[in-house]
mmCIF file of C-alpha atoms and ligand atoms in Angstrom:
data_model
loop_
_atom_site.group_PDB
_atom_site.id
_atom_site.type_symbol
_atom_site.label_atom_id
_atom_site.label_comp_id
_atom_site.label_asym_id
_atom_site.label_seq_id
_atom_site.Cartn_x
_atom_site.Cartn_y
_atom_site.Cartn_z
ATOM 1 C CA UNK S 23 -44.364 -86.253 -8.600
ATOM 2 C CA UNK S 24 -44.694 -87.285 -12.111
ATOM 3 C CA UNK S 25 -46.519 -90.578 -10.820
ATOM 4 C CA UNK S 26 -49.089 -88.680 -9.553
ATOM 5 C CA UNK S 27 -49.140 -86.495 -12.260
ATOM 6 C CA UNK S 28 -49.985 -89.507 -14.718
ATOM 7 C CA UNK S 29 -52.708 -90.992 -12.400
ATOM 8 C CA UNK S 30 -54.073 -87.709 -12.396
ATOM 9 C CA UNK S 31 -54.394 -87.639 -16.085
ATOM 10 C CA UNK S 32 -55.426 -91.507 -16.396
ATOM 11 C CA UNK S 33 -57.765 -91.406 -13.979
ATOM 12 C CA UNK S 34 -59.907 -88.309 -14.510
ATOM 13 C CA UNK S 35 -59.379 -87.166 -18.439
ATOM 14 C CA UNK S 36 -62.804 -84.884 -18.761
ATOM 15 C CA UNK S 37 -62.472 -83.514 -21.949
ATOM 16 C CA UNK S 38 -61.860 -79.652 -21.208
ATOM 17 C CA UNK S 39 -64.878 -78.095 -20.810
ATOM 18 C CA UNK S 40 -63.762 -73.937 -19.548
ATOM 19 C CA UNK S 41 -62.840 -71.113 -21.132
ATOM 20 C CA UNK S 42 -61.570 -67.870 -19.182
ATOM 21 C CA UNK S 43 -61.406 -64.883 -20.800
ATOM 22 C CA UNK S 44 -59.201 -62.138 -19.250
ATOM 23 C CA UNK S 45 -61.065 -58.716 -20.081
ATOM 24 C CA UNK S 46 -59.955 -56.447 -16.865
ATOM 25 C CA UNK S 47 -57.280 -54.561 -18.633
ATOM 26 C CA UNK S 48 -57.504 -50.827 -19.046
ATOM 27 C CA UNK S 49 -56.991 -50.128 -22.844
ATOM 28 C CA UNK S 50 -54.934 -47.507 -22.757
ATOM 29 C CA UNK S 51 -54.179 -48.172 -26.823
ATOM 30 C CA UNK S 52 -57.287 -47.267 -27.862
ATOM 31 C CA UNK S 53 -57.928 -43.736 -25.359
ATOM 32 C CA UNK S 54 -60.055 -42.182 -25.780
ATOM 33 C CA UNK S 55 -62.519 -44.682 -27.110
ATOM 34 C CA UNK S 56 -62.083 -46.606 -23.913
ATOM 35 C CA UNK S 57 -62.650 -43.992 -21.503
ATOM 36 C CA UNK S 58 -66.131 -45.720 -20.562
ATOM 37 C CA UNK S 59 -66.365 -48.315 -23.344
ATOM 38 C CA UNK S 60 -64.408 -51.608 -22.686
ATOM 39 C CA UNK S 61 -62.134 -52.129 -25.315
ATOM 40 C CA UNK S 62 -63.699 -55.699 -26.021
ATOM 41 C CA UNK S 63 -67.028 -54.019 -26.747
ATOM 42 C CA UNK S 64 -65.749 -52.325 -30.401
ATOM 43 C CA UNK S 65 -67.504 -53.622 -32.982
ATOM 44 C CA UNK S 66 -65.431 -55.858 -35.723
ATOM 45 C CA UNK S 67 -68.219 -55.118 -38.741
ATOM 46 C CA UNK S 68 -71.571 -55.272 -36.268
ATOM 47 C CA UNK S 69 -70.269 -57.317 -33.592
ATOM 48 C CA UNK S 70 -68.415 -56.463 -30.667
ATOM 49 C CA UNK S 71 -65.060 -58.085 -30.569
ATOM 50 C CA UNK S 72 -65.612 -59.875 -27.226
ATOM 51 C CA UNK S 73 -68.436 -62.404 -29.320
ATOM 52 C CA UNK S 74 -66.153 -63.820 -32.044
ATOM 53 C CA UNK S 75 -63.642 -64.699 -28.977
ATOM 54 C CA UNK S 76 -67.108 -66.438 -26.814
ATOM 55 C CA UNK S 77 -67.761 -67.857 -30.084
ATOM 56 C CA UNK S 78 -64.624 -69.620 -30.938
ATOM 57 C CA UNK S 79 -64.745 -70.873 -27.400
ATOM 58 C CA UNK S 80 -68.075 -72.293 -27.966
ATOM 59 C CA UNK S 81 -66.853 -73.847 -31.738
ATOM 60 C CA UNK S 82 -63.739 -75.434 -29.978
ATOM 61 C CA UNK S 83 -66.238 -77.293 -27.351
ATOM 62 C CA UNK S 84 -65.623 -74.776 -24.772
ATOM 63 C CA UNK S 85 -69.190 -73.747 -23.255
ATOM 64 C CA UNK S 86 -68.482 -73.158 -19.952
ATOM 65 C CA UNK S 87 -67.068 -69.525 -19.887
ATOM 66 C CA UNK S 88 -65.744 -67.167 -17.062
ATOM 67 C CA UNK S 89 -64.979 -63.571 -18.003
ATOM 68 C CA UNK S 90 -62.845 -62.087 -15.902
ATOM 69 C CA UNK S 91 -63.788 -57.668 -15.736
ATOM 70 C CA UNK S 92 -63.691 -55.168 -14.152
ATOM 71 C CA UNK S 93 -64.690 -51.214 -13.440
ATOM 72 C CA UNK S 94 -66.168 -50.182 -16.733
ATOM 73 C CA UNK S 95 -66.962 -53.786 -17.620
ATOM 74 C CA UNK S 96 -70.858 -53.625 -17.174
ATOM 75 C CA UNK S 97 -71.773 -53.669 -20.836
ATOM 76 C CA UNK S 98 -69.827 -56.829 -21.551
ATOM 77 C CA UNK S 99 -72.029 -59.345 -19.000
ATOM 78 C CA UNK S 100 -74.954 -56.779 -20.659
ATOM 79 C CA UNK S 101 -74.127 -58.181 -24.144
ATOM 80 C CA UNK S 102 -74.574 -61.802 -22.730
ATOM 81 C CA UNK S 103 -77.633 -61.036 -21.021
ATOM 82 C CA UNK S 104 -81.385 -61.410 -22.497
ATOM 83 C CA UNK S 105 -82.673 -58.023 -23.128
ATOM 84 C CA UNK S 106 -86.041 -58.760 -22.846
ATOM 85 C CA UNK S 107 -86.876 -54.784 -23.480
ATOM 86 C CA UNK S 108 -85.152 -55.161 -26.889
ATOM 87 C CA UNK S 109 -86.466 -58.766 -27.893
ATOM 88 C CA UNK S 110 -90.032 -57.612 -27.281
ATOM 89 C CA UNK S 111 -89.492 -54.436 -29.879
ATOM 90 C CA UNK S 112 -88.967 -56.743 -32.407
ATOM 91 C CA UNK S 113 -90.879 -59.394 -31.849
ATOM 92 C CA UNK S 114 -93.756 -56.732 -32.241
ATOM 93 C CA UNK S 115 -92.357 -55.364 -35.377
ATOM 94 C CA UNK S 116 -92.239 -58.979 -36.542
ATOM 95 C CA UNK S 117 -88.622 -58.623 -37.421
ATOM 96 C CA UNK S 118 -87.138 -62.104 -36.685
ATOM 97 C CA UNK S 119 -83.910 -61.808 -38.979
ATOM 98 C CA UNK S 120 -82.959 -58.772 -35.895
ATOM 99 C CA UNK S 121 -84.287 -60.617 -32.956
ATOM 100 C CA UNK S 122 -82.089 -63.443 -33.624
ATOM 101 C CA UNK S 123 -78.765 -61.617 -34.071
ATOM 102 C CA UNK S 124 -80.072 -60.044 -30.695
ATOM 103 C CA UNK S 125 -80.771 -63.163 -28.919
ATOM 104 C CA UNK S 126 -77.519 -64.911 -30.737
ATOM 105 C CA UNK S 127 -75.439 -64.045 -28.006
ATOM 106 C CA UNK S 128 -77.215 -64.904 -25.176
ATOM 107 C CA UNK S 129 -77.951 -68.319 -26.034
ATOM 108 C CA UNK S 130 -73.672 -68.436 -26.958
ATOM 109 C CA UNK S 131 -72.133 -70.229 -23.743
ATOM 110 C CA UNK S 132 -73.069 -70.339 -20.196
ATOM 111 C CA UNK S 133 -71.265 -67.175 -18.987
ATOM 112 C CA UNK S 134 -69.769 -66.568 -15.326
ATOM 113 C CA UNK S 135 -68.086 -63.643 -14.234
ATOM 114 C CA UNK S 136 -65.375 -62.452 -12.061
ATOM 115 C CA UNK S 137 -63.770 -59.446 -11.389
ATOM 116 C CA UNK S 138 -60.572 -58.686 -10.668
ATOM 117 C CA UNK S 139 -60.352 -55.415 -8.236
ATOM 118 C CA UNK S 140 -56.881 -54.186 -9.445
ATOM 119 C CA UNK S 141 -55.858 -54.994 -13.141
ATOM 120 C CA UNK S 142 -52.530 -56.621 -11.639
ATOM 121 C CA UNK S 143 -51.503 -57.871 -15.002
ATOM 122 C CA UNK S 144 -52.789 -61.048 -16.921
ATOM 123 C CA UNK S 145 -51.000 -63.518 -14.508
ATOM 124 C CA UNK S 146 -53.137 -61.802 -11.724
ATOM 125 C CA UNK S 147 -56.176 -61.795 -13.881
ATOM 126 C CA UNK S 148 -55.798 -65.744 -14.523
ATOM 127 C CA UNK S 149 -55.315 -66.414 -11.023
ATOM 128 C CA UNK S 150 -58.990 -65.171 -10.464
ATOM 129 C CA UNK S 151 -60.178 -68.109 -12.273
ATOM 130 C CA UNK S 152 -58.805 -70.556 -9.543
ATOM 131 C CA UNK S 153 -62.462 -71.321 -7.633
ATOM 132 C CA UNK S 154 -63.889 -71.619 -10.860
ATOM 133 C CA UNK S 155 -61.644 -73.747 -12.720
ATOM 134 C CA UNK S 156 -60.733 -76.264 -9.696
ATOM 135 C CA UNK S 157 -58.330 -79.010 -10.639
ATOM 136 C CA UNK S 158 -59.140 -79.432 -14.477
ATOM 137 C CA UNK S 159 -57.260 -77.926 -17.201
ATOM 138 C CA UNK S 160 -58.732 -75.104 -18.907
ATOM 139 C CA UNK S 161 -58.409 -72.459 -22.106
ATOM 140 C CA UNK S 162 -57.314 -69.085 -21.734
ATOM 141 C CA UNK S 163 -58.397 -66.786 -24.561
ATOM 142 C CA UNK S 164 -57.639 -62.830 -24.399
ATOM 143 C CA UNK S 165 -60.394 -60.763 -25.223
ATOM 144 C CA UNK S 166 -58.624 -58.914 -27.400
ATOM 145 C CA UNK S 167 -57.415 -61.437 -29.321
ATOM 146 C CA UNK S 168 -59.098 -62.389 -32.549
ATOM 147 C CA UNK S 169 -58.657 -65.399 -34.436
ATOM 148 C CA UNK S 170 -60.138 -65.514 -37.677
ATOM 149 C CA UNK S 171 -62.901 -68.142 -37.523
ATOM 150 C CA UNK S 172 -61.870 -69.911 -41.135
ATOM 151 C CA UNK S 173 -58.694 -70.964 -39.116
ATOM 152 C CA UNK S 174 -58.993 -72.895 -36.224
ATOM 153 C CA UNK S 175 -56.747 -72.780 -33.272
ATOM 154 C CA UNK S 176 -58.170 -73.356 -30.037
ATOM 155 C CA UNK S 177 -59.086 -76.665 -31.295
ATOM 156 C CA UNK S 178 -56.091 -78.135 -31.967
ATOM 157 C CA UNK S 179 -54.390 -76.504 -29.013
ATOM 158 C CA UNK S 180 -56.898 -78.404 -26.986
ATOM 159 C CA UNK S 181 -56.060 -81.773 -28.782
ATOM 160 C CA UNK S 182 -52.587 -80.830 -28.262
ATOM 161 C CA UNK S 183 -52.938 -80.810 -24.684
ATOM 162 C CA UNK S 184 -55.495 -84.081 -24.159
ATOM 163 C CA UNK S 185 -52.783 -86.025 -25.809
ATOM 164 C CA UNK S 186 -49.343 -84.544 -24.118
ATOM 165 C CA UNK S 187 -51.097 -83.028 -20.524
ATOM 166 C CA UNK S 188 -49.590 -80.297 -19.446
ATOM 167 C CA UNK S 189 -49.987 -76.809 -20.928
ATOM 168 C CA UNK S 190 -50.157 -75.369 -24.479
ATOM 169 C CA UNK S 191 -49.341 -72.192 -25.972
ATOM 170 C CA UNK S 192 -50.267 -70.573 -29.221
ATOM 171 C CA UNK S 193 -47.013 -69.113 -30.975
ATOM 172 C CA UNK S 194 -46.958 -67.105 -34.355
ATOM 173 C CA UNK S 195 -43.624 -66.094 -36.507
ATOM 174 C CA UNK S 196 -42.619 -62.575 -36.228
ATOM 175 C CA UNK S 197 -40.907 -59.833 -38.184
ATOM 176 C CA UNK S 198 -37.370 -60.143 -35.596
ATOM 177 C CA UNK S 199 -37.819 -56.295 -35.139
ATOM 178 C CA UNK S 200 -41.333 -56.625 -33.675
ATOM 179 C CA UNK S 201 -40.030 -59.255 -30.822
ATOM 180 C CA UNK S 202 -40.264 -56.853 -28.246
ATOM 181 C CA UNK S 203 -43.884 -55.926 -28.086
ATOM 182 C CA UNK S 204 -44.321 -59.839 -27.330
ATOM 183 C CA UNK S 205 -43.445 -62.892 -25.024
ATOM 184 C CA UNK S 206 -41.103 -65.033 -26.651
ATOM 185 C CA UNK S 207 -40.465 -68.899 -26.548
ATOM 186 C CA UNK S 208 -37.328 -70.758 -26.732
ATOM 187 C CA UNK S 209 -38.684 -74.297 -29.039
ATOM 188 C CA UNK S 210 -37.581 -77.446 -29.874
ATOM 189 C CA UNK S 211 -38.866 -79.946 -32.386
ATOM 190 C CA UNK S 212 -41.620 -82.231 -32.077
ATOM 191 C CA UNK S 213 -42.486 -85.204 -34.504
ATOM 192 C CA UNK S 214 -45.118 -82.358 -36.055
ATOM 193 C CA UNK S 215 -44.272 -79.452 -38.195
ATOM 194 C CA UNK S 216 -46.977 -77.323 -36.018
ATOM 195 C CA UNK S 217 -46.245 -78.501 -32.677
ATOM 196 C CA UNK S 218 -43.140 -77.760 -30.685
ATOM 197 C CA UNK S 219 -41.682 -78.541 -26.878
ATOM 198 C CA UNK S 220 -41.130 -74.939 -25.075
ATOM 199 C CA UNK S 221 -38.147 -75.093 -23.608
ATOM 200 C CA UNK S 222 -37.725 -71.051 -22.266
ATOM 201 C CA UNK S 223 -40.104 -68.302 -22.408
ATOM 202 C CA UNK S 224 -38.935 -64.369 -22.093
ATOM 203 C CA UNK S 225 -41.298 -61.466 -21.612
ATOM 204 C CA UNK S 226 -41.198 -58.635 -24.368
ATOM 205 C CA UNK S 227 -36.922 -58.860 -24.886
ATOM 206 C CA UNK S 228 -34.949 -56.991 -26.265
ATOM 207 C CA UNK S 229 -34.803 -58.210 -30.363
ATOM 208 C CA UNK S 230 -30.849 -58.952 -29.793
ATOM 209 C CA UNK S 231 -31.760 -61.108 -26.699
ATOM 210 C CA UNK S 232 -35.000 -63.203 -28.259
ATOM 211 C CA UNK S 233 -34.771 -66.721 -28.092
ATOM 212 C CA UNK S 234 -36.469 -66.480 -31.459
ATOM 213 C CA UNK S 235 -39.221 -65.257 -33.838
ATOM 214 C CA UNK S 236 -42.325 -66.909 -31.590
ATOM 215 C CA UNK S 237 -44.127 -64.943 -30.128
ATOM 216 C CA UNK S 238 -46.887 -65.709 -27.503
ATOM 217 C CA UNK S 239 -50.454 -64.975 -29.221
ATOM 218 C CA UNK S 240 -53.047 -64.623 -27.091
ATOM 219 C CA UNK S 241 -54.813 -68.766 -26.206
ATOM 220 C CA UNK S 242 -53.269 -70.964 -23.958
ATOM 221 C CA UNK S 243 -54.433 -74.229 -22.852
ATOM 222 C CA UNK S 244 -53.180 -74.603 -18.871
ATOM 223 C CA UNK S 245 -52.728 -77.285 -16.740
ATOM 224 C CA UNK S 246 -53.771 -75.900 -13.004
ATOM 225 C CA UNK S 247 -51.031 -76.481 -11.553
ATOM 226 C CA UNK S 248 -49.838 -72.730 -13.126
ATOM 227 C CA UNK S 249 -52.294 -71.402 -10.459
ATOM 228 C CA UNK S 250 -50.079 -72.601 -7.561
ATOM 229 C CA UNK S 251 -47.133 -70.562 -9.668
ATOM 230 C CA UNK S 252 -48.566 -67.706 -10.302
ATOM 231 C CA UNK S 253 -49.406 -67.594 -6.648
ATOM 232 C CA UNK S 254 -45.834 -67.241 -5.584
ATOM 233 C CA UNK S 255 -45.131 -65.088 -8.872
ATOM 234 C CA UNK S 256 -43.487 -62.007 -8.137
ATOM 235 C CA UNK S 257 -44.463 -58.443 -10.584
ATOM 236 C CA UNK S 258 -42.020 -58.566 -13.586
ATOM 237 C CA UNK S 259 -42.093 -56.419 -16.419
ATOM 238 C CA UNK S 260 -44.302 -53.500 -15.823
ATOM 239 C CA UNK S 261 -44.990 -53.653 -12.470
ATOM 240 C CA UNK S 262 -47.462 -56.595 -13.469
ATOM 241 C CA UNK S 263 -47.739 -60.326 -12.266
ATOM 242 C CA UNK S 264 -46.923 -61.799 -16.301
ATOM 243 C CA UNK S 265 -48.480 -64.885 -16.954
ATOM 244 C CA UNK S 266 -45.782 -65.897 -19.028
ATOM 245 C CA UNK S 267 -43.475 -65.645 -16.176
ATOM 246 C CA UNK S 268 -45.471 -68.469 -14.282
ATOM 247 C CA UNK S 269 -45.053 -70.231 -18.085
ATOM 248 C CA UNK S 270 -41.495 -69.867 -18.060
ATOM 249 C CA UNK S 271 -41.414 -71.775 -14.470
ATOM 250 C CA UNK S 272 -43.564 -74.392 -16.050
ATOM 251 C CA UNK S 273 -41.235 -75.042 -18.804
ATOM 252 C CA UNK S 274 -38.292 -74.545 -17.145
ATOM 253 C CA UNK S 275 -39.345 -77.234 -13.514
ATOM 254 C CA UNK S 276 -39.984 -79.400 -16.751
ATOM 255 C CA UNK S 277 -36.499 -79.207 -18.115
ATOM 256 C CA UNK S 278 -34.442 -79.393 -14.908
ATOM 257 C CA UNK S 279 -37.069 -82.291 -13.552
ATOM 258 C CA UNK S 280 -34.209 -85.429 -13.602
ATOM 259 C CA UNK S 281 -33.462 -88.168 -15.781
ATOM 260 C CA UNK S 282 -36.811 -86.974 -17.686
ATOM 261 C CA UNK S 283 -39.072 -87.798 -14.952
ATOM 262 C CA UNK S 284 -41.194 -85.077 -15.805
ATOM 263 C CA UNK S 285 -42.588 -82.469 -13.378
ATOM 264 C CA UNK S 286 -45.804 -81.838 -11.386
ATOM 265 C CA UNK S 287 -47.174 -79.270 -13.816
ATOM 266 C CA UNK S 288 -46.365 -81.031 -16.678
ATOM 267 C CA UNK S 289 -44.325 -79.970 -20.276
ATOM 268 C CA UNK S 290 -45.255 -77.245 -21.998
ATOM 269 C CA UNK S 291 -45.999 -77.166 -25.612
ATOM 270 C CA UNK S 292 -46.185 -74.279 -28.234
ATOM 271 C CA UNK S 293 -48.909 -74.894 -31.184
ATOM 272 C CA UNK S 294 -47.559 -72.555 -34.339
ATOM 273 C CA UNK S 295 -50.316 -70.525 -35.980
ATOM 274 C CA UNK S 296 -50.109 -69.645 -39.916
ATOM 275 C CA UNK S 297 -53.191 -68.502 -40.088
ATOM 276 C CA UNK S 298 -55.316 -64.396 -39.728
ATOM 277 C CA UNK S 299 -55.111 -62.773 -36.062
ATOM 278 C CA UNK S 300 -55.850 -59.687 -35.427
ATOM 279 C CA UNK S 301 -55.036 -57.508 -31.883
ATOM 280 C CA UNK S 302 -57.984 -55.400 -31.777
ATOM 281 C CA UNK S 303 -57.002 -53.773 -28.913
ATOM 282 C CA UNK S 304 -54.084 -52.293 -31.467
ATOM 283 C CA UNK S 305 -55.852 -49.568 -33.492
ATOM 284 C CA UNK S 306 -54.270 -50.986 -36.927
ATOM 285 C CA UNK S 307 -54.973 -54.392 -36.322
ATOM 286 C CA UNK S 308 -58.534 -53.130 -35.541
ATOM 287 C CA UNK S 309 -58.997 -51.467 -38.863
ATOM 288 C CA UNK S 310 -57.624 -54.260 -40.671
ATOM 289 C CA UNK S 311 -59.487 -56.583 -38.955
ATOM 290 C CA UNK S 312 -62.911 -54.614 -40.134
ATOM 291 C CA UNK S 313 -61.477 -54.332 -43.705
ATOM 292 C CA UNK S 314 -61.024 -57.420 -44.230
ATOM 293 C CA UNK S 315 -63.890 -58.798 -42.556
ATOM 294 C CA UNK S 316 -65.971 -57.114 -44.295
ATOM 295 C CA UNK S 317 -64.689 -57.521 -47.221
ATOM 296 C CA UNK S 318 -64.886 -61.109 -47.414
ATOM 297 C CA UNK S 319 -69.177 -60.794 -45.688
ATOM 298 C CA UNK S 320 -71.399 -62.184 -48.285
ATOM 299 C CA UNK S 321 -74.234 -59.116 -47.135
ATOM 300 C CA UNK S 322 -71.933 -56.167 -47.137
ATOM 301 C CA UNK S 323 -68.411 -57.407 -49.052
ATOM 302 C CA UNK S 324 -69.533 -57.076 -52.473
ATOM 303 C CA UNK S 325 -70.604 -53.344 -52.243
ATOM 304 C CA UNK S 326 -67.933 -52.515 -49.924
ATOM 305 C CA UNK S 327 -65.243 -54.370 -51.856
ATOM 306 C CA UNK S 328 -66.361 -51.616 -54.879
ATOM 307 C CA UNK S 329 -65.792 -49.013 -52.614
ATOM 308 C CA UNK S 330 -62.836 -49.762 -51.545
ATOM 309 C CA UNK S 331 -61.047 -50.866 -54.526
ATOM 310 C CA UNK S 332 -62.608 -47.475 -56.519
ATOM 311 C CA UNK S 333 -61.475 -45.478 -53.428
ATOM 312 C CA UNK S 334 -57.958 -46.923 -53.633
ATOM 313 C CA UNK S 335 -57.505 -46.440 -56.611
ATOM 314 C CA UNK S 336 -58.678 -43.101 -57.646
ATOM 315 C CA UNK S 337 -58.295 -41.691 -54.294
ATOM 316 C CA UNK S 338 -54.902 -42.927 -52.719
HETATM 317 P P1 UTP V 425 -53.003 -55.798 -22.600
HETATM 318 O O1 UTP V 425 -51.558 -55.966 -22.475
HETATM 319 O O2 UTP V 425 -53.581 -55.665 -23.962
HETATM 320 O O3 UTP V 425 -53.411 -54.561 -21.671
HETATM 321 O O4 UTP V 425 -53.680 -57.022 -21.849
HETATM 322 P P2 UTP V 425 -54.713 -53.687 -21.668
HETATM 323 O O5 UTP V 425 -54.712 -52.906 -20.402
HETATM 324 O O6 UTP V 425 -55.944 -54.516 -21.897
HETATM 325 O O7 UTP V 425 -54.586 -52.711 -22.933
HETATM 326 P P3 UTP V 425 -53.581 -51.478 -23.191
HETATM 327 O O8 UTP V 425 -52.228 -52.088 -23.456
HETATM 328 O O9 UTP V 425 -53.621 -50.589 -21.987
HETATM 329 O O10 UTP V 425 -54.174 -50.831 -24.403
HETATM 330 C C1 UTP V 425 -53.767 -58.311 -22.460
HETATM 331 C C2 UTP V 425 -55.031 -58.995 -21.998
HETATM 332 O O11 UTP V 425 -55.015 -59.214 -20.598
HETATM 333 C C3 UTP V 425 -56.141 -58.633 -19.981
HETATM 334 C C4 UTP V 425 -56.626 -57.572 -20.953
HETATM 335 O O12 UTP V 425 -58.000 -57.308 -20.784
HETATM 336 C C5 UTP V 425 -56.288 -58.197 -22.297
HETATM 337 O O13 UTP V 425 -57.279 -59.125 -22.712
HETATM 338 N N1 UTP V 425 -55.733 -58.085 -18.665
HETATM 339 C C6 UTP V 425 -54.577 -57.375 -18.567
HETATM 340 C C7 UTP V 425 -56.516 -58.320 -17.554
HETATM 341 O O14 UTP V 425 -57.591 -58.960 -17.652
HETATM 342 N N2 UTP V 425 -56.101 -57.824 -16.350
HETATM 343 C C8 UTP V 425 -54.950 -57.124 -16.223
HETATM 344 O O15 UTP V 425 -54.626 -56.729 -15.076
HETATM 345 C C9 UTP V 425 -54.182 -56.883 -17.356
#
């Protein structure tokens, strides 16, 4: 198997060229905002969350993009349309500063969607990527997910992965106590203080019961042969088909594969992050997120920064 594996990797080695982006999910955090808004649409300053995730696809060389929706989705492939309607406003008005923030995101990537009928769970969701992705390995970024664009993951995670094969995970230190709300990875060392080998991955457990203090943020560089896994992958935790599960069977067919031979899918590799992330599907992780994003804007922070520190101080 590994053999083939290897020839597979010598032979072809495009440089990864697609990004999915899971955005199906229901948002039941962030009720009742998300009644008939997607979650991904809530703006971070003045633009919706979904465009800083496109974008960091786009500034890691990823421009070849398949979101993955679903009922309710509409305004999301709307955003990264033309709007001709819009465009021709302001062209009349003569306002080009507007007109470009407007036509900004549909010049971003070259966008595909799917959508995924049920919202089965993420595992399900990246498993409706498989025509569109084919044999190559891809990125995986959640829509919810946002990673400050001063610190660059996705980039390295990609490096990561042309050098090793296989798949690679993003992992981030945790307070112990807040294990449980994540997917956890068991590590070992690597020759780099930021990159480790992932030797057992557990869904959300129990703090007493985690592996560690890594928790599973939301990129992932895959190999495809997680498709063929997640296939056979059973519901787990909640009633939905966890991606992490089909990880765990990745690492672990790497582990038990003999006399380090290797396995079909390849190792799997964990990437720590030190840097800002922010879960904006999580209402105080949204707020901070705007804070401090606007805070640091070279338009709005100064004024707002005023604000703020006057209404912190005199106020709180
Ligand atoms: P979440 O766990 O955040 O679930 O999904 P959710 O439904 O979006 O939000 P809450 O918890 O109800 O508030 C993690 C990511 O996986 C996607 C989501 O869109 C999000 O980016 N997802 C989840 C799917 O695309 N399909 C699914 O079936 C489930």
């Amino acid at each position: 198997m590994r053999s083939s594996y290897c020839l597979r990797m010598t032979q072809s080695h495009p440089r990864i060229s697609k990004a999915v982006i899971p955005a199906a999910g229901l948002g039941t955090r962030f009720l009742p905002a998300t009644k008939a808004t997607p979650k991904e649409m809530l703006p971070v300053v003045d633009k919706p969350a979904i465009q800083y995730v496109v974008e960091e696809a786009v500034s890691a060389g990823l421009s070849d993009v398949l979101m993955i929706t679903g009922r309710n989705k509409r305004p999301l492939e709307d955003h990264f349309d033309r709007n001709y309607e819009l465009e021709e406003a302001l062209s009349r008005k003569g306002d080009a500063g507007r007109l470009a923030k407007v036509q900004e995101s549909s010049d971003l990537a070259t966008m595909h969607y799917v959508r995924q009928g049920d919202p089965r769970g993420l595992g399900h969701a990246v498993l409706c990527a498989a025509p569109h992705v084919g044999d190559q390995p891809f990125a995986v970024l959640l829509g919810d997910d946002l990673i400050d664009p001063r610190d660059p993951l996705l980039a390295r995670m990609v490096e990561v992965q042309e050098r090793e094969g296989g798949s690679v995970i993003a992992l981030m230190e945790v307070d112990p106590a807040q294990i449980h709300l994540y997917g956890c990875a068991a590590v070992k060392p690597t020759g780099e203080s930021d990159v480790v080998k992932v030797t057992d991955l557990v869904e959300k457990p129990d703090p007493a019961d985690a592996p560690s203090n890594l928790a599973i943020i939301g990129r992932y560089v895959l190999d495809p042969a997680v498709f063929a896994i997640l296939r056979e992958t059973e519901p787990g935790r909640g009633g939905e088909i966890q991606l992490t599960d089909a990880l765990q069977k990745l690492a672990e067919a790497e582990q038990s594969a003999a006399g380090g031979a290797g396995s079909a899918g390849g190792a799997v590799h964990g990437v720590i992050f030190k840097g800002r992330r922010y879960d904006t599907g999580d209402r105080g992780d949204y707020l901070r997120a705007i804070v401090r994003l606007a805070c640091e804007r070279e338009d709005l922070g100064p004024e707002f920064r005023d604000w703020l520190r006057s209404y912190v101080t005199e106020e709180m």
